[in-house]
Coordinates of C-alpha atoms in Angstrom, one line a residue:
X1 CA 57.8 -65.5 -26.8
X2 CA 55.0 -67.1 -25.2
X3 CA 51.3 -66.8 -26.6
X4 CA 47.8 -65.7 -25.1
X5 CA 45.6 -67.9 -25.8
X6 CA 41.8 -66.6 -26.8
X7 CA 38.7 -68.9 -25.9
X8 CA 35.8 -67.7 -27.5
X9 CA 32.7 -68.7 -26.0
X10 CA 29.9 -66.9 -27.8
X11 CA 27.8 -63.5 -26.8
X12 CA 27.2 -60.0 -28.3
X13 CA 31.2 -60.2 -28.9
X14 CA 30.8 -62.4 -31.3
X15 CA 27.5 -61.5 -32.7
X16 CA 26.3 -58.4 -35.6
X17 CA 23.3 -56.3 -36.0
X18 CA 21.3 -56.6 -38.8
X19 CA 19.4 -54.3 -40.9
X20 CA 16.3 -54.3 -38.8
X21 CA 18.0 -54.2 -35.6
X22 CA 18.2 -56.9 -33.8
X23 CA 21.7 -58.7 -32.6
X24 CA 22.1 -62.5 -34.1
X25 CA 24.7 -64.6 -34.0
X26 CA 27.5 -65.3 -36.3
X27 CA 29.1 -68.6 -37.8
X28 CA 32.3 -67.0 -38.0
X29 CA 34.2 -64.6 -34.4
X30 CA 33.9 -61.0 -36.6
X31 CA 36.7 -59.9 -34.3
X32 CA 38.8 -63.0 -35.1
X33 CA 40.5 -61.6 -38.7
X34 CA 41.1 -57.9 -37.8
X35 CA 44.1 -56.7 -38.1
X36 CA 44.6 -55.0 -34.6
X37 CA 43.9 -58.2 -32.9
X38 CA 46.9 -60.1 -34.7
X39 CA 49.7 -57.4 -33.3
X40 CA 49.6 -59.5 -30.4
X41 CA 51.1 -62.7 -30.0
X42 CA 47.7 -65.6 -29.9
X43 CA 46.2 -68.4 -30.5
X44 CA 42.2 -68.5 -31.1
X45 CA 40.2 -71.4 -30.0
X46 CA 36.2 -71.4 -29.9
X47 CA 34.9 -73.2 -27.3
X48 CA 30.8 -73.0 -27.4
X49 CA 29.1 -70.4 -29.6
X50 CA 26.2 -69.7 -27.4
X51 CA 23.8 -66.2 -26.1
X52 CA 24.8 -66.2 -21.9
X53 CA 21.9 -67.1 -21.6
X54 CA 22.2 -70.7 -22.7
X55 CA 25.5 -71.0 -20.6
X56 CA 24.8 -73.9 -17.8
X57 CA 27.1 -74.7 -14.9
X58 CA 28.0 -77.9 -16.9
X59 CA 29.7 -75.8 -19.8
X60 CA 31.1 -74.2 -17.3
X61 CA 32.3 -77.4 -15.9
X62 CA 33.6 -78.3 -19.4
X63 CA 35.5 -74.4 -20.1
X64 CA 36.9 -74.8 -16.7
X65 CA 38.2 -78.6 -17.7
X66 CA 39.5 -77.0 -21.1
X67 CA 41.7 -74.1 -19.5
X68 CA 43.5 -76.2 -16.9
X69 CA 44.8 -78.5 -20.1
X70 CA 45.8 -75.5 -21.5
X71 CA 47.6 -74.2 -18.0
X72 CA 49.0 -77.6 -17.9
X73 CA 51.2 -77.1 -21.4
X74 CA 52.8 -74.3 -20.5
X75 CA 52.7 -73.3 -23.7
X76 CA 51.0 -69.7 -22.8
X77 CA 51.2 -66.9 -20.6
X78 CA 47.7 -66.2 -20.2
X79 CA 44.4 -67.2 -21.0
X80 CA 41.4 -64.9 -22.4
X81 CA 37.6 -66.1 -22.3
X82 CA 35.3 -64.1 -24.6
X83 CA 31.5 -64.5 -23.0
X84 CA 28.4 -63.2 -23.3
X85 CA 27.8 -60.3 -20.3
X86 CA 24.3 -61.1 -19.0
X87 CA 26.1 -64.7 -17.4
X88 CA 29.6 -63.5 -17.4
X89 CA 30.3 -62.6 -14.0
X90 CA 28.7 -66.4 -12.9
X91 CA 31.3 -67.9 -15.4
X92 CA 34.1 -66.2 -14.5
X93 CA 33.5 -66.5 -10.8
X94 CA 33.0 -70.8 -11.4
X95 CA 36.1 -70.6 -12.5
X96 CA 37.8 -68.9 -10.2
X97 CA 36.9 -71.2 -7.5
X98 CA 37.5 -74.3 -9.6
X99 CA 40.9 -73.5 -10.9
X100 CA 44.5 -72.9 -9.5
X101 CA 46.2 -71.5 -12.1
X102 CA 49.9 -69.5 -12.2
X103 CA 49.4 -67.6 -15.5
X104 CA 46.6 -64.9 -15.8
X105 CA 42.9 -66.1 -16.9
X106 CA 41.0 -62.8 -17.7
X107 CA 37.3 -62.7 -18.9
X108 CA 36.0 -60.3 -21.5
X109 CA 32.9 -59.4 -23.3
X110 CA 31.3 -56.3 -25.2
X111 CA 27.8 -54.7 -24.7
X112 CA 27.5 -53.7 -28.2
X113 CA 27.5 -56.1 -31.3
X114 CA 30.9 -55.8 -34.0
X115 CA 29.0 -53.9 -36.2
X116 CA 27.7 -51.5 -34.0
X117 CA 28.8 -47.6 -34.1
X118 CA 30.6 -47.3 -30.8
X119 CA 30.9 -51.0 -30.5
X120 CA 33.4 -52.0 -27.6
X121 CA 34.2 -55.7 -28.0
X122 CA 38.1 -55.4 -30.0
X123 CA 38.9 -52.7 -27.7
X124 CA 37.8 -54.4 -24.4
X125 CA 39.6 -57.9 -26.4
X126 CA 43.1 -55.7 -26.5
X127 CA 43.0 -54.8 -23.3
X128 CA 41.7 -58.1 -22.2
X129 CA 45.0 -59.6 -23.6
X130 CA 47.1 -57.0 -22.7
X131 CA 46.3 -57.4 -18.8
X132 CA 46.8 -61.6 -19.0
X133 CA 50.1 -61.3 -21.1
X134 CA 51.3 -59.3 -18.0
X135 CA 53.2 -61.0 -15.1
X136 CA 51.6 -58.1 -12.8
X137 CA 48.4 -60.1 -13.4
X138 CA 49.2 -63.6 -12.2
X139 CA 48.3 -64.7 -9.0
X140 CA 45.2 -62.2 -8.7
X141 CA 42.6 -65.4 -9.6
X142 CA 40.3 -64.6 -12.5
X143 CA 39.9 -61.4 -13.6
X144 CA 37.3 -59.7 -15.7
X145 CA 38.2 -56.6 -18.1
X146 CA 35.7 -54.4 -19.3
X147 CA 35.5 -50.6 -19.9
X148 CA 39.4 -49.8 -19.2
X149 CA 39.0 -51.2 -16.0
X150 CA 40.2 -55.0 -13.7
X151 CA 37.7 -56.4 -11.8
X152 CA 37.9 -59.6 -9.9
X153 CA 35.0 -62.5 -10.4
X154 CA 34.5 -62.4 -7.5
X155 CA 32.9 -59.2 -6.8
X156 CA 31.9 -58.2 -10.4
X157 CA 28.5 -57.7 -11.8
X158 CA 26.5 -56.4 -14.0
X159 CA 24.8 -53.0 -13.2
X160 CA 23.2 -51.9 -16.0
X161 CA 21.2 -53.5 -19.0
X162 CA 22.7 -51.9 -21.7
X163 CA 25.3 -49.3 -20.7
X164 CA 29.0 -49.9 -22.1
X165 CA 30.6 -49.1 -18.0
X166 CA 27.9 -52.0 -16.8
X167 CA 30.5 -53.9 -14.9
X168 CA 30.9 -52.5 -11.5
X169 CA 32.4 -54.0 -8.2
X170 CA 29.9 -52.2 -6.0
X171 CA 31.6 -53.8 -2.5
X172 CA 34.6 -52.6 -3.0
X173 CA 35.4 -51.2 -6.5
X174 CA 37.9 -52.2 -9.7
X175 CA 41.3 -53.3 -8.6
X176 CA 43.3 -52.0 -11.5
X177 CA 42.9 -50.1 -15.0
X178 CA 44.2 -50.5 -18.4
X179 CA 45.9 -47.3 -19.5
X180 CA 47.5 -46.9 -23.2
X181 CA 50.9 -47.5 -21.9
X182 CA 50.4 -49.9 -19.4
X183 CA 48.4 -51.6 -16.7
X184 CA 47.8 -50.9 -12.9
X185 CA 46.7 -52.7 -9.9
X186 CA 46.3 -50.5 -7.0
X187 CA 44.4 -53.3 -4.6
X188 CA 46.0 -56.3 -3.8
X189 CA 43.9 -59.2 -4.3
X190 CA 43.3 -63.0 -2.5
X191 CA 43.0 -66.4 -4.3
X192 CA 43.0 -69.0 -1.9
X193 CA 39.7 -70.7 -2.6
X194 CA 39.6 -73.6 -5.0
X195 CA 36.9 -76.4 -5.1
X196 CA 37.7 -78.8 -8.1
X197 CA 34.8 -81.3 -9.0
X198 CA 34.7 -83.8 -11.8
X199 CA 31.0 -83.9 -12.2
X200 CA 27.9 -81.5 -11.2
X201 CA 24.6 -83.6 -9.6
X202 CA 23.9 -81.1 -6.5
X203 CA 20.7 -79.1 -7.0
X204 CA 20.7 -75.6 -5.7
X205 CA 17.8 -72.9 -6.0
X206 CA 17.8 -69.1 -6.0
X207 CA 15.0 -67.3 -4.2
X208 CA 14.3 -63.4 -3.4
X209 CA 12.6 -62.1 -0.7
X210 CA 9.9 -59.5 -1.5
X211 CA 7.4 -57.7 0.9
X212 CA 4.3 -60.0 1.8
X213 CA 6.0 -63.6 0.8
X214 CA 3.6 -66.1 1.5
X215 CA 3.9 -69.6 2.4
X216 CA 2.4 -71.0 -0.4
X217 CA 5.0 -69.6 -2.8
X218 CA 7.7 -71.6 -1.4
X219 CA 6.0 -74.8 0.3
X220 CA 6.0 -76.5 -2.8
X221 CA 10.1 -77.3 -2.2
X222 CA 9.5 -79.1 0.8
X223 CA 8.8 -82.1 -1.8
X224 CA 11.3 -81.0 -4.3
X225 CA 14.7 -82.8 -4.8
X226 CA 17.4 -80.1 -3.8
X227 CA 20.3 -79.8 -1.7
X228 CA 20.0 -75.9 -1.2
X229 CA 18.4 -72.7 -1.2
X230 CA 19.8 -69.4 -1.7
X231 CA 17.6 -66.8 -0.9
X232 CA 17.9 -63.1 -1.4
X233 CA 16.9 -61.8 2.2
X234 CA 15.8 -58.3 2.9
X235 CA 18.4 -56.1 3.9
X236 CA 21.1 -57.4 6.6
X237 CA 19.6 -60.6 6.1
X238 CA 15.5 -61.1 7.3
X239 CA 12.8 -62.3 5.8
X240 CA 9.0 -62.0 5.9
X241 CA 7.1 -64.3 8.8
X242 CA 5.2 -66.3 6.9
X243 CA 7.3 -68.2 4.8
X244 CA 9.7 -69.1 8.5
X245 CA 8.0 -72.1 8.9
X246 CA 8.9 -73.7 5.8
X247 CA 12.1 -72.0 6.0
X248 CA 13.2 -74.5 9.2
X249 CA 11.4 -77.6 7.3
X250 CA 13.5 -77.2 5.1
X251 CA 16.6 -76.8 7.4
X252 CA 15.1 -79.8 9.2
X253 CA 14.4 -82.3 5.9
X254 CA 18.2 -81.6 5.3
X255 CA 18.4 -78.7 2.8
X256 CA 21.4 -76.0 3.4
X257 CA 19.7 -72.5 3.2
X258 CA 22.0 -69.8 3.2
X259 CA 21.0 -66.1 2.9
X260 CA 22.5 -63.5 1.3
X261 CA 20.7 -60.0 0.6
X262 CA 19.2 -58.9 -2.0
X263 CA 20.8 -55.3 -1.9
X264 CA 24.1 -54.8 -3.9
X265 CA 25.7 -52.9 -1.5
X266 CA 26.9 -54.7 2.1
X267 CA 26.6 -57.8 4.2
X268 CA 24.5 -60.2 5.5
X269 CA 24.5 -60.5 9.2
X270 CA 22.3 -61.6 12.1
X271 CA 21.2 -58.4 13.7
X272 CA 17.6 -58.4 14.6
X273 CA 15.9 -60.6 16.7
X274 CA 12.0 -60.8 16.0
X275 CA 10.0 -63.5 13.7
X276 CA 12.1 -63.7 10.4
X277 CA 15.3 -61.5 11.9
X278 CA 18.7 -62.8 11.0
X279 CA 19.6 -63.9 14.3
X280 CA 16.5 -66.2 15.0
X281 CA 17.1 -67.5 11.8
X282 CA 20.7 -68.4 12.7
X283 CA 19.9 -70.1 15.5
X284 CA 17.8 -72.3 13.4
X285 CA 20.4 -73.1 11.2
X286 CA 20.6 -70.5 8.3
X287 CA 23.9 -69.7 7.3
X288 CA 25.1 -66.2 6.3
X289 CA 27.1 -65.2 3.1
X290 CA 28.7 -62.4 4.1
X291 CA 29.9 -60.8 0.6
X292 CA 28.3 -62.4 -2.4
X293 CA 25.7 -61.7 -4.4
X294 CA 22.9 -64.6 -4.7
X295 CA 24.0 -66.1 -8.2
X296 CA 27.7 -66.4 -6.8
X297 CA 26.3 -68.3 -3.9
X298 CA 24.5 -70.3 -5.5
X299 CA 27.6 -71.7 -7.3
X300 CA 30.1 -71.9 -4.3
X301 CA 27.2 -73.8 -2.5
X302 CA 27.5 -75.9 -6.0
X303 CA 31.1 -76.5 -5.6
X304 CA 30.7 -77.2 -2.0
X305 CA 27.9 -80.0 -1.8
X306 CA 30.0 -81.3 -4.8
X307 CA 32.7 -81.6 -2.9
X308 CA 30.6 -83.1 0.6
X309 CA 31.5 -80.2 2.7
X310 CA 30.2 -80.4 6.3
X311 CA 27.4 -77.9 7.4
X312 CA 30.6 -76.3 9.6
X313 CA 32.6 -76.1 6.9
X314 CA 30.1 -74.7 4.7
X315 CA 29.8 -71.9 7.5
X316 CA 33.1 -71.0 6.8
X317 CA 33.7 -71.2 3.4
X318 CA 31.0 -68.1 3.6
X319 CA 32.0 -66.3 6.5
X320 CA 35.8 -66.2 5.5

């Protein structure tokens, strides 16, 4: 019988509350030596040891690197990452875009410490392995398991600060759940997308939109080295007037700007047609993300410049 095997990564799964309070880390995984863990068939590997927080696309460069080795051995029938939640949905979804894989890679977390009274981080690890040691879950790309329920990376995120049902796929909803006797899908799910890079030197900038943006706030990357922007835009994708004109200096100088809104619920498009309406803005050059949130964005965009995608196919890599 095949293993799973567990990469540990860091976050409040792996940390303990002290007597005053506050969450710290551990040198030791507190979940790694309990007993319910080891009634499934694994193998435990720890990766980085780090808060979300401190995760950067280049470890994420290095845990995707480190999964397609293990893919490669055959040696397992699916693959679990244990990460901190505040990044977790960024990880996952860098993953999912950088790696083909035929067995299941699920991502897992908790939003209460080991030690915790009603922690969740060994239950959410059990189900976490029970859903990538499942055929049913191959060929879904990278899934995230939280709560009792599947979600894919792609349109998972975090909803709440501190409640335990934070991860939500607002667009469209979970695509399975974890039951005690078994697991369901009920969607069926796409992985087509993959943009493999070997290295990470494109800079890419995330901005939000808020009522009254100046120019001044934003001029200041007209002589700043980046390759992109993404910036949160109001509603189905506009922005405030006074910050246009930098807006298509940018465009102009070079720089992909690509909008996607700052609202959780939805798509960009180009609608309205005044000073700062999405379809002026197209016609300038802006391109629309049409269901991702801004950090997601701001990775594919990553992946894309990494791999010297044309500003066509850029377009389409967002629209599709």
């Amino acid at each position: 019988m095949k293993k799973t095997l567990i990469i540990h990564t860091g976050g409040t799964i792996s940390m303990k509350e002290n007597h005053d309070g506050g969450v710290v880390e551990t040198e030791a995984h507190p979940l790694s030596k309990l007993e319910a863990l080891h009634r499934f068939p694994i193998d435990e590997v720890q990766l980085f040891h780090l808060p979300s927080p401190h995760i950067t696309p280049n470890h994420m460069l290095q845990l995707a690197n480190f999964i397609s080795e293990k893919v490669e051995t055959q040696l397992y029938n699916g693959i679990v990452v244990t990460h901190g939640t505040d990044t977790l949905e960024e990880t996952s979804y860098f993953i999912d875009l950088s790696i083909k894989s035929f067995i299941p890679i699920v991502f897992t977390g908790a939003m209460r410490s080991s030690n915790e009274i009603g922690s969740d981080g060994l239950y959410n690890l059990i189900c976490a392995i029970r859903v990538a040691s499942n055929p049913k879950a191959s060929n879904r790309g990278v899934l995230v398991v939280m709560n009792d329920e599947i979600h894919t990376a792609q349109y998972v995120t975090k909803t709440s600060t501190s409640n335990v049902s934070t991860f939500q796929s607002p667009q469209f909803g979970p695509v399975g759940m974890v039951t005690k006797q078994d697991i369901y899908f009920y969607q069926k799910t796409y992985h087509e997308e993959v943009f493999p890079v070997a290295s990470l030197s494109k800079k890419v900038l995330l901005l939000k939109a808020y009522a009254g943006m100046d120019n001044e706030s934003i001029e200041h990357l007209l002589s700043a080295n980046i390759e992109g922007i993404i910036l949160e835009a109001l509603g189905q994708g506009n922005i405030p007037p006074m910050i246009v004109p930098t807006i298509k200096k940018l465009i102009n100088q070079g720089v992909t700007v690509l909008f996607v809104s700052r609202c959780y619920k939805g798509i960009v498009q180009p609608t309205y047609d005044y000073i700062g309406g999405g379809r002026a803005l197209l016609e300038e050059g802006v391109i629309f993300a049409n269901h991702l949130n801004g950090p997601k964005a701001r990775l594919k965009l990553m992946l894309l410049l990494e791999n010297n995608a044309t500003q066509q196919e850029i377009m389409r890599a967002f629209r599709d």
